Coordinates of C-alpha atoms in Angstrom, one line a residue:
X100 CA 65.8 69.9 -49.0
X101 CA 68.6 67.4 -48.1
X102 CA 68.9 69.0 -45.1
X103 CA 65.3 68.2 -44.4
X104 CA 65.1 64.9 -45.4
X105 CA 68.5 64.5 -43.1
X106 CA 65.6 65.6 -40.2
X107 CA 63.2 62.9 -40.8
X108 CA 65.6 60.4 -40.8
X109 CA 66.7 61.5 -37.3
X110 CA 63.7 62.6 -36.6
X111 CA 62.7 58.6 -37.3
X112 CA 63.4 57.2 -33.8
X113 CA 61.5 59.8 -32.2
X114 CA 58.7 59.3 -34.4
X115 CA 59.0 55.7 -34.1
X116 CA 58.5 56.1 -29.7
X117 CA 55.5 58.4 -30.5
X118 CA 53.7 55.9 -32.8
X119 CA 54.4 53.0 -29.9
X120 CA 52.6 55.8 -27.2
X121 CA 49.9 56.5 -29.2
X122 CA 49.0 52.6 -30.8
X123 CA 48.3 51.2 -27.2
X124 CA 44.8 51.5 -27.9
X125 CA 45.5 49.7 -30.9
X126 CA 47.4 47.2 -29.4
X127 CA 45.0 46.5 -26.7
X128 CA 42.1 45.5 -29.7
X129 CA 44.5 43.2 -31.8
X130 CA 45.5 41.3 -28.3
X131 CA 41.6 40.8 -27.3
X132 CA 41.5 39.7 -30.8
X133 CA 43.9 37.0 -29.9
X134 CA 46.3 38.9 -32.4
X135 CA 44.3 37.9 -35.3
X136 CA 44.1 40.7 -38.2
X137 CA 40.5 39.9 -39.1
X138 CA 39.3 40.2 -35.3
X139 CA 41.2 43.3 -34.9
X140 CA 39.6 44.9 -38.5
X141 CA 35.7 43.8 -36.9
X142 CA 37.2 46.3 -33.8
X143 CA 38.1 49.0 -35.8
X144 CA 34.9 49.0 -37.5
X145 CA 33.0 48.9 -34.5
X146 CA 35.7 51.7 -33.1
X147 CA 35.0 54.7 -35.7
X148 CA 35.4 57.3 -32.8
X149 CA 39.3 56.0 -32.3
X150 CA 40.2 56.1 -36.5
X151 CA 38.2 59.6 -36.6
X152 CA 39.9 60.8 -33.6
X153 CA 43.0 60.0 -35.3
X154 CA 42.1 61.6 -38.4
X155 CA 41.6 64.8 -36.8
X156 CA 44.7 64.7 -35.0
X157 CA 46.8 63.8 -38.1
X158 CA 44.9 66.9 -39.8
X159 CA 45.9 69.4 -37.1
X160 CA 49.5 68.2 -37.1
X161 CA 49.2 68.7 -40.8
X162 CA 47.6 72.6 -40.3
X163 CA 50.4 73.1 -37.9
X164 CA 52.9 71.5 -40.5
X165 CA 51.4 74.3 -43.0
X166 CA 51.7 77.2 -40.9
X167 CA 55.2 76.3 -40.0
X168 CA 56.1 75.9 -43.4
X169 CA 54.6 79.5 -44.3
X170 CA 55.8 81.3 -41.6
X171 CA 59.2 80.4 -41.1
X172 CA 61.9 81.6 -42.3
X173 CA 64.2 78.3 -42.4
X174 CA 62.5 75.6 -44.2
X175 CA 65.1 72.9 -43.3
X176 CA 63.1 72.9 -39.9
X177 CA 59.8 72.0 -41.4
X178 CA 59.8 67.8 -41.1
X179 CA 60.3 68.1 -37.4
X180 CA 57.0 68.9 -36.3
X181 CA 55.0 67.0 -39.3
X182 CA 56.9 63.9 -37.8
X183 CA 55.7 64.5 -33.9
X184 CA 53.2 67.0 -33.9
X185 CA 50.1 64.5 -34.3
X186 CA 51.6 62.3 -32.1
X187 CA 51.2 64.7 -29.3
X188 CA 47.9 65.8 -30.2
X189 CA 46.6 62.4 -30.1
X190 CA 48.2 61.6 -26.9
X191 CA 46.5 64.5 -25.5
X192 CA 43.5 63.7 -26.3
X193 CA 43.8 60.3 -25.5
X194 CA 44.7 60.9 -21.8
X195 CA 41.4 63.2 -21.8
X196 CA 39.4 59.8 -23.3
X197 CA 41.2 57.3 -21.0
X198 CA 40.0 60.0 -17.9
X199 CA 36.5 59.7 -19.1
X200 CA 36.2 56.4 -19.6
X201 CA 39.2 53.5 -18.5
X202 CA 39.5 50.5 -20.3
X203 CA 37.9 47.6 -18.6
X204 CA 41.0 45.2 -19.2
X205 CA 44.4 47.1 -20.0
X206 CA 46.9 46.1 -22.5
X207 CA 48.9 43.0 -21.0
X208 CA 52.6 43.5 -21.6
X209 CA 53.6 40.3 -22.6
X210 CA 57.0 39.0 -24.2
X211 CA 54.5 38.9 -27.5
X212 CA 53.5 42.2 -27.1
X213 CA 57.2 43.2 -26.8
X214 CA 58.3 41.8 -29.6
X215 CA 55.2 43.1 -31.4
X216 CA 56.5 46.2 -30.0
X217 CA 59.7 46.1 -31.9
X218 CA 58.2 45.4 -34.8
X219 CA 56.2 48.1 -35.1
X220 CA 58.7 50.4 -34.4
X221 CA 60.6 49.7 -37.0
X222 CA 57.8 50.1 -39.6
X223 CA 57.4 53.6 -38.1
X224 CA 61.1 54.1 -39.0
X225 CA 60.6 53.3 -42.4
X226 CA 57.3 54.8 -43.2
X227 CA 58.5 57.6 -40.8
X228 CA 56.7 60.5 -41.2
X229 CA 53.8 58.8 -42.2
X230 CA 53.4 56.2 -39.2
X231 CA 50.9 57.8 -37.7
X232 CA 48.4 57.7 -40.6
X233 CA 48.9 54.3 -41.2
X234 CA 49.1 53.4 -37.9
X235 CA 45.7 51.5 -37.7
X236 CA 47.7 49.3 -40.7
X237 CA 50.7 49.1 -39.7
X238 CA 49.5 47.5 -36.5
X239 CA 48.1 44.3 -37.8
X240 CA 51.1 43.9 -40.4
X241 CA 53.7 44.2 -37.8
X242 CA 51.5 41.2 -36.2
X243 CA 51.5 39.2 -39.7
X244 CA 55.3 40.1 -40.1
X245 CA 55.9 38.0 -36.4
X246 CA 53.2 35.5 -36.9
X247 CA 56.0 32.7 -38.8
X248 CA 58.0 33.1 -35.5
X249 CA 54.9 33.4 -32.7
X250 CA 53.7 29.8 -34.3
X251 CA 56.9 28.8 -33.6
X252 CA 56.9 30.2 -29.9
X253 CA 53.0 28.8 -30.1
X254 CA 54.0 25.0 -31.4
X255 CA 56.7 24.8 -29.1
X256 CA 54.1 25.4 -25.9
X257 CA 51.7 23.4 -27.5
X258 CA 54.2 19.8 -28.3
X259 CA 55.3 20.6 -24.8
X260 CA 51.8 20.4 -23.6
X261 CA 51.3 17.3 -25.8
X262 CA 54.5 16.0 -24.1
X263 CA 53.8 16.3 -21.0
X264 CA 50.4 14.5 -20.9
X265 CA 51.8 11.6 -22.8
X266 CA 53.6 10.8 -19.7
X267 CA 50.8 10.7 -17.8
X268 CA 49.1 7.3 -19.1
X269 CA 47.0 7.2 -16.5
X270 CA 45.4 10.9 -16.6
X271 CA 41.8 10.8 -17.3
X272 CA 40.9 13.8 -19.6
X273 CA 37.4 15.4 -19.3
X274 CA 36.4 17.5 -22.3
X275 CA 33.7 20.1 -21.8
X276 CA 31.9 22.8 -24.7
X277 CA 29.0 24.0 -25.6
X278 CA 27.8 28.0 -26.4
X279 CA 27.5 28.4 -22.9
X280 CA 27.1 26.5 -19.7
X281 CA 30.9 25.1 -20.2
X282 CA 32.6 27.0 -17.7
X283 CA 29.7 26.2 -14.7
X284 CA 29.5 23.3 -15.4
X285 CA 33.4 22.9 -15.7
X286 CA 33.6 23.6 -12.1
X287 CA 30.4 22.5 -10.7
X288 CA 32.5 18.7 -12.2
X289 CA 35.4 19.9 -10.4
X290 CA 33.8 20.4 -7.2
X291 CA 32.4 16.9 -7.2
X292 CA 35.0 14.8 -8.3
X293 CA 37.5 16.7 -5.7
X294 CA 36.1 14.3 -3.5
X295 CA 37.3 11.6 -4.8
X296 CA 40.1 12.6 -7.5
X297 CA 43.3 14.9 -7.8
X298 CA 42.1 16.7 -9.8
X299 CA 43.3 19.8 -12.7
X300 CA 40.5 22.6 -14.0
X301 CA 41.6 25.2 -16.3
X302 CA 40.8 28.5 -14.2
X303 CA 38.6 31.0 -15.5
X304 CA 37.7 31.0 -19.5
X305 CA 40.7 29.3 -20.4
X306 CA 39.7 27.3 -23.2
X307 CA 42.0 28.2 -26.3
X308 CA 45.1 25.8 -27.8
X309 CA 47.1 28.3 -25.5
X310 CA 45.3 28.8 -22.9
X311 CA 45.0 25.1 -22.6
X312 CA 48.4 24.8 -23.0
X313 CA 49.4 27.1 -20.1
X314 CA 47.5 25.4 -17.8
X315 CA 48.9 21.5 -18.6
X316 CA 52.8 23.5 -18.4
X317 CA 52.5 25.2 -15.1
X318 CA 49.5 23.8 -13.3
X319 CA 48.9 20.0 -14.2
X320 CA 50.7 17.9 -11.2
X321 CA 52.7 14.9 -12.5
X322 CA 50.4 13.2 -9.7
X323 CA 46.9 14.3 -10.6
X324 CA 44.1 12.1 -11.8
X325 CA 42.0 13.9 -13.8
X326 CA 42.4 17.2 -16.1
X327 CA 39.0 19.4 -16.7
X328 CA 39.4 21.2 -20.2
X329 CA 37.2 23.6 -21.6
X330 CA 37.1 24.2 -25.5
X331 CA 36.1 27.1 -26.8
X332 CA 36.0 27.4 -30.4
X333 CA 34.9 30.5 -33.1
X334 CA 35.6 28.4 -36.2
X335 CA 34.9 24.7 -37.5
X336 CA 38.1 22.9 -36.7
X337 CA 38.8 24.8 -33.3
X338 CA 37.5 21.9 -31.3
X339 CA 39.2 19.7 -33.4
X340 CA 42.3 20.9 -32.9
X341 CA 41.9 21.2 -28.7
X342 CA 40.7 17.2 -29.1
X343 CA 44.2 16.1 -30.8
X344 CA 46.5 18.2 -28.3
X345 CA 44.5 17.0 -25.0
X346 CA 42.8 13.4 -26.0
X347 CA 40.1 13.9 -24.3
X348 CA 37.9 10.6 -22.8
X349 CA 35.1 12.0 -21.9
X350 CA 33.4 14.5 -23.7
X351 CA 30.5 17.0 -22.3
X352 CA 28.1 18.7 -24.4
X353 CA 26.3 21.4 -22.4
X354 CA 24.4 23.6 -25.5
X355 CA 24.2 25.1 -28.3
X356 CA 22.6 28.3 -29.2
X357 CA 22.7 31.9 -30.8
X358 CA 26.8 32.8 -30.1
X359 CA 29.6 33.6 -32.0
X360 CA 27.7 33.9 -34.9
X361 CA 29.6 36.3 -36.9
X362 CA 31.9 33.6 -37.6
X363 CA 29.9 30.6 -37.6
X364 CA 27.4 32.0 -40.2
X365 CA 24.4 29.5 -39.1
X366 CA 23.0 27.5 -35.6
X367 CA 24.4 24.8 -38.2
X368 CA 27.8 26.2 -38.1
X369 CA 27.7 26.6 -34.3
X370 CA 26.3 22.9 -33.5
X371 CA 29.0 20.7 -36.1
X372 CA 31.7 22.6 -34.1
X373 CA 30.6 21.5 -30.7
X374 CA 30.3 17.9 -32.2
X375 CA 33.4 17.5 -33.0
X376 CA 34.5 16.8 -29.6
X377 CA 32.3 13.9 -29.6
X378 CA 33.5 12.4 -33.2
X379 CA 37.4 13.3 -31.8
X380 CA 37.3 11.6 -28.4
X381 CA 39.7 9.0 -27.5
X382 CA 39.6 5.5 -25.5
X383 CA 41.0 5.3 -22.1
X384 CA 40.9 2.0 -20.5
X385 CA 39.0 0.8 -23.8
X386 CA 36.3 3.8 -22.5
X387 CA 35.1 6.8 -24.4
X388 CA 32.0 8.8 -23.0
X389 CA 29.7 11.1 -23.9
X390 CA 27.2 13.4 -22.2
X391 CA 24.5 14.9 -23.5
X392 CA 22.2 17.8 -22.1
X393 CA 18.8 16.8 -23.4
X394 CA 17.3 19.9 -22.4
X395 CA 18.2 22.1 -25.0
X396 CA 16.9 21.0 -28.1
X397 CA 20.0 20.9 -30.4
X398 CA 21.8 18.9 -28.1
X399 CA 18.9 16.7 -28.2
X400 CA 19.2 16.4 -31.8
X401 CA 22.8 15.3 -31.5
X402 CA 22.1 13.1 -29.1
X403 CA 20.1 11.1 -31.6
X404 CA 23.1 10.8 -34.0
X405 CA 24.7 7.8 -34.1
X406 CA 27.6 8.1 -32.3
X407 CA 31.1 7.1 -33.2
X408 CA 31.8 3.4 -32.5
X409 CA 33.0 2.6 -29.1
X410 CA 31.3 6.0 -27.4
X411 CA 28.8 5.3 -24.2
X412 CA 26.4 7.7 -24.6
X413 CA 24.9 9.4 -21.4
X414 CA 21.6 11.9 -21.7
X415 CA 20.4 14.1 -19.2
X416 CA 17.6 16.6 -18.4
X417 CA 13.8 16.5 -17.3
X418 CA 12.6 13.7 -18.8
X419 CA 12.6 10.3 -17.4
X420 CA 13.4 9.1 -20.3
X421 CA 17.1 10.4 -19.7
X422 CA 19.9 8.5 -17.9
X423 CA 20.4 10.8 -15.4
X424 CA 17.4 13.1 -15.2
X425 CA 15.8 15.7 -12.2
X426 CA 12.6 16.7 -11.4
X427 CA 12.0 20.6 -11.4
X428 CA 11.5 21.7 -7.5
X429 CA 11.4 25.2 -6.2
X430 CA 14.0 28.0 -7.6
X431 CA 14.3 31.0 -6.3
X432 CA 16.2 34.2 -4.5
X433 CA 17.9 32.2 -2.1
X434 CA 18.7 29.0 -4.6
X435 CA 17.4 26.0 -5.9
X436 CA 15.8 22.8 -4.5
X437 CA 15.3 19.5 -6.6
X438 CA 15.4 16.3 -6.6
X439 CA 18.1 14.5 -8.9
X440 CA 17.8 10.6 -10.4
X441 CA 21.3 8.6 -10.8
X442 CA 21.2 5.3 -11.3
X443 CA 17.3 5.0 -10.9
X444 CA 17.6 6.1 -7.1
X445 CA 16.6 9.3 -5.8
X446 CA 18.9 12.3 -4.4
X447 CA 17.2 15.4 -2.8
X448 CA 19.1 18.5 -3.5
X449 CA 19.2 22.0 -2.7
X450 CA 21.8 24.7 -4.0
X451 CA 22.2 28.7 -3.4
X452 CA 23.0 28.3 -6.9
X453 CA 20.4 30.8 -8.7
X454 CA 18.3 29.8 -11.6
X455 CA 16.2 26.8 -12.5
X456 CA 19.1 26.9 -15.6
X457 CA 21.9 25.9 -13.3
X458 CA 19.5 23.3 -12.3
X459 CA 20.3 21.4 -15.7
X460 CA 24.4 22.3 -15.3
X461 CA 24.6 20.2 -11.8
X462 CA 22.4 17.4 -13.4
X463 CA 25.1 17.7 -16.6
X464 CA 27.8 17.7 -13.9
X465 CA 26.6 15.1 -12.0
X466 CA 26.2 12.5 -14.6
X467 CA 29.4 13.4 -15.9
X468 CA 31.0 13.0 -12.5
X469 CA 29.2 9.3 -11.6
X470 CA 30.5 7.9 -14.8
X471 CA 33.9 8.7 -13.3
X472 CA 33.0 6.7 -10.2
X473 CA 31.7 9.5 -7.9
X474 CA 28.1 8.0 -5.6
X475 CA 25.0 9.8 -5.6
X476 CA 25.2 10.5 -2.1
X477 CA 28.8 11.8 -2.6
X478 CA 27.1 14.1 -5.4
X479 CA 23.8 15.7 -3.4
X480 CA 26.3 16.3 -0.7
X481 CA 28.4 18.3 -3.0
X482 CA 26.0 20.4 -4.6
X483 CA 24.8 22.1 -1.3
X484 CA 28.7 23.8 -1.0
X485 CA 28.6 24.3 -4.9
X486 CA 29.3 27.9 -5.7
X487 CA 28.7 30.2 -9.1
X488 CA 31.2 31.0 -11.5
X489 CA 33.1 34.4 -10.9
X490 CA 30.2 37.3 -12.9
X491 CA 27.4 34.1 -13.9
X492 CA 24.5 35.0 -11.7
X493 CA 27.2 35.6 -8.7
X494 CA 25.3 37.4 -6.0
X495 CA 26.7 40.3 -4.0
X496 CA 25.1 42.3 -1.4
X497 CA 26.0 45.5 -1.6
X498 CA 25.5 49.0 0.6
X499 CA 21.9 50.2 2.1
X500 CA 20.5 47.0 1.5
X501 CA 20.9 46.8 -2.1
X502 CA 21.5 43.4 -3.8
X503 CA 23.8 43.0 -6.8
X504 CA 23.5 40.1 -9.3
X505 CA 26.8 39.9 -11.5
X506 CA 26.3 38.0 -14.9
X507 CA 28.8 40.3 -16.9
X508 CA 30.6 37.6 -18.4
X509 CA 29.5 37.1 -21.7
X510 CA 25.6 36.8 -22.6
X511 CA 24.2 34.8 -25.0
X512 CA 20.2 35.3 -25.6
X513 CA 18.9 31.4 -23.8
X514 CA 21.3 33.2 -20.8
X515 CA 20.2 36.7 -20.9
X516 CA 16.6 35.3 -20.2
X517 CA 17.5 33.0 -17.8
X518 CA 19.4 35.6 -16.2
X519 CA 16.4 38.3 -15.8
X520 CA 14.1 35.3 -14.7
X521 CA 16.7 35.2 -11.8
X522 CA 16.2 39.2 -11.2
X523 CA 12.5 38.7 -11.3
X524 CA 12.4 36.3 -8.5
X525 CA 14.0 39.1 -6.2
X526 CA 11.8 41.5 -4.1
X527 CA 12.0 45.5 -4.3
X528 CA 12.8 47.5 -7.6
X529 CA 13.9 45.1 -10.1
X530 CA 16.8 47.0 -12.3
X531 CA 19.0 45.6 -15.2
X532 CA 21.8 47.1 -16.2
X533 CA 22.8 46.0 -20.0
X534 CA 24.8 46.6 -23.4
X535 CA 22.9 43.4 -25.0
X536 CA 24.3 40.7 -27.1
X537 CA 27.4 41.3 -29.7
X538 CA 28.8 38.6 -31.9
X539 CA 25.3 37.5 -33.0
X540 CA 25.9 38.9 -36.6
X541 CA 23.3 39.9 -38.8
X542 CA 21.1 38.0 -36.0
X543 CA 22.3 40.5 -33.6
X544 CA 19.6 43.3 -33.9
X545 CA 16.5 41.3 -33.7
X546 CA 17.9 39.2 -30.8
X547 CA 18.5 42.6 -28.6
X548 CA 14.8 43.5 -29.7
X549 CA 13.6 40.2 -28.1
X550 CA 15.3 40.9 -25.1
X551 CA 14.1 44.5 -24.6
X552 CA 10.4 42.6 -25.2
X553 CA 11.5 40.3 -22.4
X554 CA 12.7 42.7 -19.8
X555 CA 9.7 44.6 -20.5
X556 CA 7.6 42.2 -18.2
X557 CA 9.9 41.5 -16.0
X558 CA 11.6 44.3 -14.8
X559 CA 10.9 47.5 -13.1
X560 CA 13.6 49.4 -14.7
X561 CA 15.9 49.1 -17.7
X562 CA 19.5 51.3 -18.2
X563 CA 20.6 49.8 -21.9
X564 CA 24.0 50.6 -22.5
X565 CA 25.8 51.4 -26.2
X566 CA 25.1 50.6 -29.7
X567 CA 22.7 47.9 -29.1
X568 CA 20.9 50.5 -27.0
X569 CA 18.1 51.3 -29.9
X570 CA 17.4 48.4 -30.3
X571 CA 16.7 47.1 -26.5
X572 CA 14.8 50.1 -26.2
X573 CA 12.9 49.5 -29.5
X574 CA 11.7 45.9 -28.2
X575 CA 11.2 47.3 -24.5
X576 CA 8.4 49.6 -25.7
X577 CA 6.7 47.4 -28.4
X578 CA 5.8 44.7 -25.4
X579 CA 4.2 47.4 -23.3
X580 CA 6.9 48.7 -21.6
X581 CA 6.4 52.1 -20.7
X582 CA 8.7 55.1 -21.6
X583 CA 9.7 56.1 -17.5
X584 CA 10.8 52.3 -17.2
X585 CA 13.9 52.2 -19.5
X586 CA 16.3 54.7 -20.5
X587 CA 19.6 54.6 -23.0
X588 CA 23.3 56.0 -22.7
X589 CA 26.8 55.7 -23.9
X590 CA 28.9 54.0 -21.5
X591 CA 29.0 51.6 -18.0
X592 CA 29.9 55.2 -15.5
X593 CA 27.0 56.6 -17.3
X594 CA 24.7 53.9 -16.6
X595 CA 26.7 54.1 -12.8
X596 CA 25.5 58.0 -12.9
X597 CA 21.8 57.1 -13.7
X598 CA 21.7 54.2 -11.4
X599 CA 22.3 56.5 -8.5
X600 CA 19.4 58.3 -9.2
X601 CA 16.8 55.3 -9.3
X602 CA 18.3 52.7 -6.5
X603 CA 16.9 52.3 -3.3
X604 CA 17.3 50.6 -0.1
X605 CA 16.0 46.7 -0.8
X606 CA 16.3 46.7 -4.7
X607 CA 18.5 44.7 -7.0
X608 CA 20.3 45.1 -9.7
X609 CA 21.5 42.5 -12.4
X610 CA 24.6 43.6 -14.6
X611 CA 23.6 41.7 -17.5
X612 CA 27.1 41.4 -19.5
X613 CA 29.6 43.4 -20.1
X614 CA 30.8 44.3 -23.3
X615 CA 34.5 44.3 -24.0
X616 CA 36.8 47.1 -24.9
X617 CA 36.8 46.5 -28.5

């Protein structure tokens, strides 16, 4: 028996390299989770195919343990195989899963994830040869055991952030949030005051302390005049916190609606959050500013707060009654036209911009960008070259004359709407492609019912995609929507596989979101 126990601890590093193989998959979930334990547990729930795929595997290495143990004649031997054997399994049958279906966004090998890596392995040493069943655990608590030094690492990007912009006095910073709208609208601003300004937007989504952090260390130019930061925040406190490291001026509210509810709780929750940027904005010049979009009805409400002292206040939407307001002209396949108030004077527009929603985001924009100093007629002649945000209602014209519209990025329901009101306004077979709405909490099943009752008017044919499937399909056919028009399956390349067999020649199809790995 000492021999044996003299093989697992050799056997350790080994065992160690096979538990760091098979817990990419792993690793993958607790970095979309932003490394946070909690996250990561919410994936593993909704990821009971990995855990039971593990389960087998460890049972099978345990069979073959058995047999090796019974038949052979030397038992000193027997620790080897119980220490690798479900390792190899699992690999094997992850490479068959990874075949079938590839992850949409692969692990990123970061220095963090390196160091995670280390970590981990030495966990897998010590609970060597029982990593691999408490591999799902030990994953998260190697992240907990390097969280003292990654806020370290974390702090020390974030005060050099801090540091940076207090030397730059004269940087004005623009704050943007909202459920959704932010990043549109984020560069819809960007593209108007560029005519004008120098000016910094966080690419993409960016819109974490990090994230935020990155882009004021490597991509803010001592010499620009304005930064464009977008907050994103899943917890009271988030926005907060993004409002004391940048300082933001001016403040833009786009909406607030059904998201991120299985942290917020409540609409409540969701619309305090958002306010914070406007109770946490700071003077510049003896100036801080708000914007309001009046169209949606929370925002509305906070409009009608009273506002922290010193903050000029600036509403827009339909109404008249707002400072900067539009009137609602034609929207359609091949954009928008409208005509936009500033300053009681009129602008006519027109955009290729799709959807009378995006309407409201360059009217947002706009308002946001004249109180900076940029002129009306500076503005209308911006919005014609304005272009969507990389998957929000981008349009693509694919192959034998079909027409693509990508919305993947993230759907929310005011969005998913607005998104197959876009898709109706097309001509030919009208198509949406769809996994529904996640992060909506115990909101989330009736929400994907009232989209499949939305669609069901709308559209000539529905592929619903994944656990939220049931659902869609549920609301689809109470609204009158017939049987032929929708159908259900488990994955994107199998919604790929049936789209091929309804396309034709002139019809288009709207990816409506896009669900992520976890």
């Amino acid at each position: 028996m000492t021999v044996g126990i003299l093989i697992v601890i050799c056997a350790a590093p080994l065992n160690a390299l096979c538990c760091v193989l098979s817990a990419k998959r792993l690793l993958l979930m607790l970095q979309h989770g932003n490394y946070s334990a909690a996250a990561y547990f919410q994936g593993i729930r909704k990821n009971s195919g990995l855990i039971g795929r593990m389960i087998i595997c460890a049972a099978a290495g345990a069979a073959l343990f058995l047999i090796s143990f019974l038949l052979l004649p030397d038992k000193s031997g027997i620790f080897l195989p119980l220490c690798v054997l479900p390792h190899f399994i699992f690999l094997f049958d992850h490479t068959l899963s990874v075949v079938r279906i590839k992850p949409k966004k692969p692990l990123v090998c970061t220095k963090r994830v390196r160091r995670l890596i280390v970590t981990l392995s030495a966990l897998c040493c010590v609970f060597s040869p029982l990593s691999f069943i408490l591999l799902p655990v030990l994953v998260p608590l190697a992240a907990v055991i390097n969280s003292p030094l990654e806020n370290r690492i974390n702090n020390g990007f974030i005060a050099a952030a801090k540091k940076k912009l207090a030397s730059m006095p004269g940087l004005i910073k623009v704050g943007i949030t909202g459920s959704y709208g932010k990043t549109s609208v984020k560069f819809y601003l960007a593209g108007m005051l560029k005519t004008k300004f120098r000016v910094c937007v966080s690419p993409g989504s960016y819109n974490t302390p990090l994230g935020m952090a990155r882009v004021i260390n490597d991509t803010l130019k001592n010499d620009d005049e304005i930064l464009i930061a977008e907050m994103g925040a899943r917890r009271r406190g988030d926005i907060r916190f993004l409002c004391g490291m940048i300082q933001p001026s001016v403040g833009i509210l786009t909406a607030v609606g059904a998201q991120h509810l299985e942290t917020f709780k409540c609409l409540c929750n969701v619309a305090d959050a958002k306010y914070e940027l406007i109770e946490n904005l700071y003077q510049h010049n003896g100036v801080k500013t708000a914007v309001f979009n009046c169209d949606n009805e929370t925002v509305r409400a906070l409009h009608k707060k009273p506002e922290p002292r010193g903050v000029r206040r600036i509403s827009t939407g339909t109404g008249k009654e707002n400072d900067v307001y539009y009137t609602a002209g034609r929207a359609g396949a091949e954009g928008s036209r409208f005509s936009l108030y500033i300053g009681g004077k009129k602008y006519d527009c027109e955009t290729g911009l799709l959807g009378a929603h995006n309407i409201s985001n360059v009217c947002l924009a706009a308002a946001a960008a004249h109180a900076l100093g940029i002129s009306g007629d500076l503005i209308a002649e911006t919005v014609r070259c304005l272009k969507p945000a990389e998957h929000r209602l981008q349009l693509i014209r694919g192959a034998g004359g079909v027409t693509v519209i990508d919305d993947a990025y993230n759907s929310n329901p005011a969005g998913a709407r607005a998104a197959i009101d876009v898709l109706s306004d097309f001509p030919g077979q009208r198509i949406a492609v769809t996994p529904g709405m996640v992060e909506l909490g115990t909101a989330q099943s009736d929400e994907n019912k009232a989209f499949g009752a939305y669609m069901a008017g709308k559209v000539d044919f529905c592929i619903a995609i994944g656990g939220n499937a049931a659902d869609i399909h549920e609301g689809f056919l109470s609204s009158g929507g017939g049987k032929d028009r929708i159908t259900t399956c488990g994955s994107l390349s199998a919604a790929q596989e049936i789209l091929k067999t309804v396309i034709r020649p002139g019809d288009t199809v709207l990816f409506e979101n896009d669900l992520p790995d976890a």
